[in-house]
Coordinates of C-alpha atoms in Angstrom, one line a residue:
M1 CA 49.3 -20.9 -31.7
V2 CA 50.0 -24.3 -30.3
C3 CA 47.3 -26.8 -29.2
R4 CA 47.8 -29.6 -26.8
L5 CA 45.5 -32.5 -27.4
N6 CA 44.0 -34.6 -24.7
K7 CA 43.0 -37.3 -27.1
S8 CA 44.2 -38.5 -30.5
L9 CA 42.5 -37.2 -33.6
Y10 CA 41.8 -38.8 -36.9
G11 CA 44.5 -38.2 -39.4
L12 CA 47.3 -37.8 -36.9
K13 CA 50.4 -40.0 -37.2
Q14 CA 49.6 -41.9 -34.0
A15 CA 45.9 -42.1 -34.4
S16 CA 45.7 -45.7 -35.7
R17 CA 48.0 -46.9 -33.0
C18 CA 45.9 -45.2 -30.3
W19 CA 42.7 -46.7 -31.7
F20 CA 44.3 -50.2 -31.9
A21 CA 45.5 -49.9 -28.3
K22 CA 42.0 -49.0 -27.1
F23 CA 40.2 -51.6 -29.2
S24 CA 42.7 -54.3 -28.1
K25 CA 42.0 -53.5 -24.4
A26 CA 38.3 -53.8 -25.0
L27 CA 38.6 -57.3 -26.7
L28 CA 41.0 -58.5 -24.0
G29 CA 38.5 -57.4 -21.4
V30 CA 35.7 -59.6 -22.8
G31 CA 37.8 -62.8 -22.8
F32 CA 39.7 -62.7 -26.1
S33 CA 43.4 -63.5 -26.4
Q34 CA 45.9 -61.8 -28.7
S35 CA 47.7 -64.0 -31.2
K36 CA 51.5 -64.0 -30.9
A37 CA 51.8 -64.8 -34.6
D38 CA 49.7 -61.9 -35.7
Y39 CA 49.0 -59.1 -33.2
S40 CA 46.0 -57.9 -35.1
L41 CA 44.3 -61.3 -34.6
F42 CA 42.2 -61.9 -31.5
Y43 CA 40.6 -65.3 -30.7
R44 CA 38.4 -66.9 -28.1
H45 CA 38.1 -70.7 -28.1
K46 CA 35.0 -70.9 -25.8
G47 CA 31.6 -69.9 -27.0
I48 CA 30.9 -70.2 -30.7
D49 CA 27.1 -70.3 -30.4
A50 CA 24.9 -67.4 -31.5
A51 CA 24.0 -66.5 -27.9
T52 CA 27.6 -66.0 -26.9
I53 CA 28.3 -64.0 -30.0
S54 CA 25.4 -61.7 -29.2
I55 CA 26.7 -61.2 -25.7
I56 CA 30.1 -60.1 -27.0
K57 CA 28.4 -57.8 -29.5
N58 CA 26.5 -56.1 -26.6
L59 CA 29.6 -55.8 -24.5
L60 CA 31.5 -54.1 -27.3
H61 CA 28.5 -51.9 -28.1
Q62 CA 28.7 -50.6 -24.5
R63 CA 32.2 -49.3 -25.3
F64 CA 31.8 -48.3 -29.0
H65 CA 28.9 -47.4 -31.2
L66 CA 28.3 -50.6 -33.3
K67 CA 26.0 -51.3 -36.3
D68 CA 25.2 -54.9 -37.0
L69 CA 25.3 -55.5 -40.7
G70 CA 24.4 -59.1 -40.5
D71 CA 26.3 -61.9 -42.3
L72 CA 29.5 -60.8 -44.0
K73 CA 29.0 -60.1 -47.7
Y74 CA 31.3 -57.3 -48.6
F75 CA 34.4 -55.9 -46.7
L76 CA 37.0 -53.5 -48.0
G77 CA 36.5 -54.4 -51.6
I78 CA 36.3 -58.2 -51.0
E79 CA 33.0 -60.0 -51.8
V80 CA 32.2 -63.0 -49.6
S81 CA 29.8 -65.7 -50.8
R82 CA 28.8 -68.7 -48.7
S83 CA 27.9 -72.2 -49.9
S84 CA 28.0 -75.8 -48.7
K85 CA 31.5 -76.0 -50.2
G86 CA 32.9 -73.1 -48.1
L87 CA 33.6 -69.4 -48.5
Y88 CA 34.2 -67.9 -51.9
L89 CA 36.2 -64.7 -51.9
S90 CA 36.4 -62.4 -54.9
Q91 CA 36.9 -58.7 -55.8
R92 CA 34.6 -58.4 -58.7
K93 CA 33.3 -54.9 -58.1
Y94 CA 36.9 -53.7 -57.2
A95 CA 38.2 -55.1 -60.5
L96 CA 35.4 -53.6 -62.6
D97 CA 36.1 -50.2 -60.9
I98 CA 39.7 -50.4 -62.0
L99 CA 38.6 -51.1 -65.6
K100 CA 36.1 -48.3 -65.5
D101 CA 38.5 -45.8 -64.2
S102 CA 41.1 -46.8 -66.8
G103 CA 38.6 -46.5 -69.6
L104 CA 39.0 -50.2 -70.6
I105 CA 35.6 -51.5 -69.6
G106 CA 34.6 -52.0 -73.2
E107 CA 37.9 -53.4 -74.6
R108 CA 38.4 -57.0 -75.8
P109 CA 39.8 -59.4 -73.2
T110 CA 43.0 -61.4 -73.3
F111 CA 43.5 -64.9 -72.0
F112 CA 46.7 -64.5 -70.0
P113 CA 48.1 -61.4 -68.1
M114 CA 51.6 -60.9 -69.6
E115 CA 53.3 -61.7 -72.9
Q116 CA 55.3 -64.8 -72.5
N117 CA 59.0 -64.3 -71.7
L118 CA 58.6 -60.5 -71.7
K119 CA 61.6 -58.7 -70.1
L120 CA 60.9 -55.2 -69.0
N121 CA 63.7 -52.8 -68.2
N122 CA 64.4 -49.2 -67.2
E123 CA 65.5 -48.0 -70.7
D124 CA 62.9 -49.1 -73.3
G125 CA 60.1 -46.7 -74.1
E126 CA 59.5 -43.0 -73.2
L127 CA 59.0 -41.7 -69.7
L128 CA 55.4 -41.2 -68.8
H129 CA 54.4 -37.5 -68.5
N130 CA 52.1 -38.4 -65.5
P131 CA 53.7 -41.2 -63.5
E132 CA 51.2 -40.8 -60.7
T133 CA 48.5 -42.5 -62.9
Y134 CA 50.7 -45.6 -63.3
R135 CA 51.6 -45.7 -59.6
R136 CA 48.0 -45.5 -58.6
L137 CA 47.0 -48.2 -61.0
V138 CA 49.7 -50.6 -59.8
G139 CA 48.8 -49.9 -56.2
R140 CA 45.3 -50.9 -56.9
L141 CA 46.4 -54.0 -58.7
I142 CA 48.6 -55.0 -55.7
Y143 CA 45.4 -55.0 -53.5
L144 CA 43.7 -57.1 -56.1
T145 CA 46.2 -59.9 -55.6
I146 CA 44.6 -60.6 -52.2
T147 CA 42.1 -62.9 -54.0
R148 CA 43.9 -63.3 -57.4
P149 CA 47.1 -65.4 -57.2
D150 CA 47.0 -65.7 -61.0
I151 CA 48.2 -62.1 -61.4
V152 CA 50.8 -62.0 -58.6
H153 CA 53.8 -62.4 -60.9
T154 CA 52.7 -59.8 -63.4
V155 CA 51.9 -57.2 -60.6
H156 CA 55.3 -58.0 -59.1
I157 CA 57.0 -57.1 -62.4
L158 CA 55.0 -53.9 -62.8
S159 CA 55.7 -52.7 -59.3
Q160 CA 59.4 -52.6 -59.9
F161 CA 59.1 -49.5 -62.1
M162 CA 57.1 -47.2 -59.9
Q163 CA 59.9 -44.6 -59.7
S164 CA 60.3 -43.9 -63.4
P165 CA 57.6 -45.7 -65.3
R166 CA 57.8 -45.7 -69.1
T167 CA 55.3 -46.4 -72.0
T168 CA 56.4 -50.1 -72.1
H169 CA 55.5 -50.5 -68.5
K170 CA 52.1 -48.9 -69.0
D171 CA 51.4 -51.1 -72.0
A172 CA 52.2 -54.2 -69.9
A173 CA 49.9 -52.9 -67.2
Y174 CA 47.1 -52.4 -69.7
R175 CA 47.7 -55.9 -71.0
L176 CA 46.9 -57.1 -67.5
L177 CA 43.7 -55.0 -67.4
H178 CA 42.6 -56.7 -70.7
Y179 CA 43.0 -60.0 -68.9
L180 CA 41.0 -58.7 -66.0
K181 CA 38.3 -57.7 -68.4
G182 CA 37.6 -61.4 -69.2
T183 CA 38.0 -62.6 -65.6
P184 CA 36.6 -60.0 -63.2
C185 CA 34.6 -62.5 -61.1
Q186 CA 37.3 -65.0 -60.4
G187 CA 38.4 -65.6 -56.9
I188 CA 39.4 -68.3 -54.4
L189 CA 37.4 -70.9 -52.4
L190 CA 38.1 -71.5 -48.8
S191 CA 36.9 -75.1 -48.4
S192 CA 34.7 -76.2 -45.6
S193 CA 36.4 -79.7 -45.5
N194 CA 38.2 -80.9 -42.4
N195 CA 41.5 -81.3 -44.2
F196 CA 44.0 -79.1 -42.5
Q197 CA 47.2 -80.4 -44.0
L198 CA 49.7 -77.6 -44.8
R199 CA 51.5 -78.0 -48.1
A200 CA 53.5 -75.5 -50.1
Y201 CA 55.0 -75.3 -53.5
C202 CA 58.1 -73.2 -54.1
D203 CA 60.0 -72.2 -57.3
S204 CA 62.6 -69.8 -58.5
N205 CA 63.8 -68.2 -61.7
W206 CA 67.5 -68.0 -61.7
A207 CA 69.0 -64.6 -62.8
S208 CA 65.6 -63.6 -64.1
C209 CA 66.1 -59.8 -63.7
P210 CA 67.7 -58.5 -66.9
M211 CA 69.0 -55.4 -65.0
T212 CA 70.5 -57.0 -61.8
R213 CA 70.6 -60.7 -62.6
R214 CA 69.0 -61.4 -59.3
L215 CA 66.6 -64.4 -58.9
T216 CA 62.9 -64.3 -58.5
T217 CA 61.4 -66.7 -55.9
G218 CA 57.8 -67.6 -55.3
Y219 CA 55.6 -69.9 -53.2
F220 CA 52.0 -71.1 -53.0
V221 CA 50.5 -72.5 -49.8
L222 CA 47.4 -74.7 -49.4
L223 CA 45.5 -75.6 -46.2
G224 CA 43.9 -78.7 -47.3
E225 CA 42.5 -77.7 -50.7
S226 CA 42.2 -74.0 -49.8
P227 CA 44.8 -71.5 -51.1
I228 CA 45.8 -69.3 -48.2
S229 CA 49.1 -67.7 -49.0
W230 CA 51.2 -66.9 -52.0
K231 CA 54.1 -64.5 -52.8
T232 CA 56.5 -63.5 -55.5
K233 CA 59.8 -61.8 -54.5
K234 CA 63.0 -60.7 -56.2
Q235 CA 65.8 -61.6 -53.8
D236 CA 68.5 -59.2 -52.7
T237 CA 71.4 -61.4 -53.7
V238 CA 72.7 -63.0 -56.9
S239 CA 72.8 -66.8 -56.7
R240 CA 75.6 -68.8 -58.3
S241 CA 73.5 -71.7 -59.5
S242 CA 69.9 -72.7 -60.1
A243 CA 70.2 -75.1 -57.1
E244 CA 71.1 -72.3 -54.8
A245 CA 68.2 -70.2 -56.2
E246 CA 65.8 -73.1 -55.6
Y247 CA 67.2 -73.5 -52.1
R248 CA 66.6 -69.9 -51.3
A249 CA 63.0 -70.4 -52.5
M250 CA 62.7 -73.3 -50.2
A251 CA 63.9 -71.2 -47.3
M252 CA 61.3 -68.5 -48.0
A253 CA 58.5 -71.0 -48.2
T254 CA 59.7 -72.8 -45.0
C255 CA 59.5 -69.5 -43.0
E256 CA 55.9 -68.9 -44.3
L257 CA 54.9 -72.5 -43.4
Q258 CA 56.3 -72.1 -39.9
W259 CA 54.5 -68.9 -39.3
L260 CA 51.2 -70.4 -40.5
R261 CA 51.7 -73.3 -38.1
Y262 CA 52.1 -70.8 -35.2
L263 CA 49.0 -68.9 -36.5
L264 CA 46.9 -72.1 -36.7
Y265 CA 48.0 -73.1 -33.3
D266 CA 46.6 -69.9 -31.8
L267 CA 43.3 -70.8 -33.6
G268 CA 43.3 -74.2 -32.0
L269 CA 44.7 -76.2 -34.9
S270 CA 47.9 -77.8 -33.8
H271 CA 49.8 -79.8 -36.4
T272 CA 51.4 -83.0 -35.2
T273 CA 52.4 -84.1 -38.7
P274 CA 55.1 -82.3 -40.8
S275 CA 54.1 -79.8 -43.4
L276 CA 54.9 -80.7 -47.0
L277 CA 57.1 -78.6 -49.2
Y278 CA 57.4 -79.4 -52.9
C279 CA 60.4 -78.4 -55.1
D280 CA 61.2 -79.3 -58.7
N281 CA 65.0 -79.2 -58.2
Q282 CA 66.7 -82.4 -57.1
A283 CA 70.0 -80.6 -56.2
A284 CA 68.2 -78.2 -53.9
L285 CA 66.4 -81.0 -52.2
Y286 CA 69.7 -82.8 -51.6
I287 CA 71.3 -79.6 -50.1
A288 CA 68.3 -79.4 -47.7
A289 CA 68.5 -83.1 -46.7
N290 CA 72.3 -83.3 -46.3
P291 CA 73.7 -80.9 -43.8
V292 CA 77.3 -81.9 -44.6
Y293 CA 77.1 -81.0 -48.2
H294 CA 79.4 -78.0 -48.0
E295 CA 81.2 -77.0 -51.2
R296 CA 78.2 -75.4 -53.0
T297 CA 76.6 -74.0 -49.9
K298 CA 79.4 -72.6 -47.7
H299 CA 78.7 -69.0 -48.9
I300 CA 74.9 -69.1 -48.4
E301 CA 73.6 -67.1 -45.5
I302 CA 73.0 -69.1 -42.3
D303 CA 69.3 -68.1 -42.1
C304 CA 68.6 -70.0 -45.4
H305 CA 69.5 -73.3 -43.5
V306 CA 66.2 -73.0 -41.6
V307 CA 65.0 -75.6 -44.1
R308 CA 67.5 -78.2 -42.7
E309 CA 66.5 -77.3 -39.1
K310 CA 62.8 -77.8 -39.7
I311 CA 63.4 -81.1 -41.5
Q312 CA 65.5 -82.3 -38.6
N313 CA 62.9 -81.4 -35.9
G314 CA 60.2 -83.1 -37.8
S315 CA 58.0 -80.1 -38.7
L316 CA 58.8 -80.2 -42.4
R317 CA 59.0 -82.8 -45.1
T318 CA 60.3 -82.1 -48.6
A319 CA 59.4 -83.9 -51.8
Y320 CA 60.2 -83.7 -55.5
I321 CA 57.6 -82.6 -58.0
P322 CA 58.0 -82.3 -61.8
S323 CA 58.0 -78.8 -63.2
K324 CA 54.7 -79.5 -65.1
E325 CA 53.0 -80.2 -61.7
Q326 CA 54.7 -77.3 -59.9
L327 CA 51.9 -74.9 -58.8
A328 CA 54.4 -72.1 -58.0
Y329 CA 55.8 -72.2 -61.5
G330 CA 53.7 -69.2 -62.6
F331 CA 54.8 -67.1 -59.7
T332 CA 58.3 -66.7 -61.1
K333 CA 57.8 -66.7 -64.9
S334 CA 55.4 -65.2 -67.5
L335 CA 53.7 -68.1 -69.2
G336 CA 51.9 -68.6 -72.5
K337 CA 48.2 -69.1 -72.9
D338 CA 48.0 -72.9 -72.7
Q339 CA 50.5 -73.3 -69.9
F340 CA 49.0 -70.4 -67.9
Q341 CA 45.4 -71.8 -68.2
R342 CA 46.5 -75.3 -67.2
L343 CA 48.3 -73.9 -64.1
K344 CA 45.5 -71.6 -63.1
N345 CA 43.0 -74.5 -63.1
K346 CA 45.2 -76.2 -60.5
L347 CA 45.5 -73.1 -58.2
G348 CA 41.8 -73.4 -57.2
I349 CA 40.7 -70.1 -58.8
L350 CA 37.0 -70.2 -59.5
D351 CA 34.3 -68.1 -61.1
L352 CA 30.9 -68.0 -59.6
H353 CA 29.5 -65.2 -61.8
T354 CA 29.1 -64.6 -65.4
P355 CA 32.0 -62.5 -66.7
A356 CA 31.1 -58.9 -67.5

């Protein structure tokens, strides 16, 4: 028997797309505009008072059945706390649920997420009999990085062994859980200050992958004093020098900064001053500033030279920063206790609760 549907049903492949199309039409109908930088973001510059918000709620309620839950406190595992300093985002309950499901809620905590200079590979250790458990754990840890930039590099390493996880990978994942045991309440503060300067820190770890010798790049972006974007990524190519590796990291951070400028423009925050990009490699900075420097860059993909383009049009300014002050340093390397704690304090990670 074949059924022809007149409407989309939950669980179908196209259900989410159909729902988004319907909801988008409703928002556009009450005066919202759709962001070109992020199609899932809708904004309306006029009317931020409580009365206008109430009118919009009523209009949407006529189309959909809504339930007003009041001020935002908890959404999709993210806890939101308000204060005079700004919005504090954490995933305390989510982290504790991971510990509970893993049976580590009563274990002793560690002070940093991964053993320093640990190099995981595909050969050491025995294959796990039930790899689904490891995959599910790493998937949950990936979602935890939304408010935890301090574990991004560790989760990045663990996620590379999803296909054939081994006991060494599981031990490293459990080491991260021991770290979360001591820091379940930590999160980030989105400051209420009027400082909207965009600045980014980028770093790379040349030939860091022991299996492919590909580099690892990372960046950390601040809007004023608020951390808003961070990422660790293993690149698809092998770089010939540390300068080239750092230059690729600069290109990745530059693209993120440009996208954030577009996004903030849609929200009514236009940047007339250049964004700041900090790098701890003088040679990479020279490559970015000097478009005729050819011998060591002639093989680099053209899209990496977006750094030069943004410098020339005035939307980006680069600056040197010592490695000790490089906030993205921990996004490409596993650090020891003292170095990790010193870096974490500079990332703006806070703890508003008593650790469990």
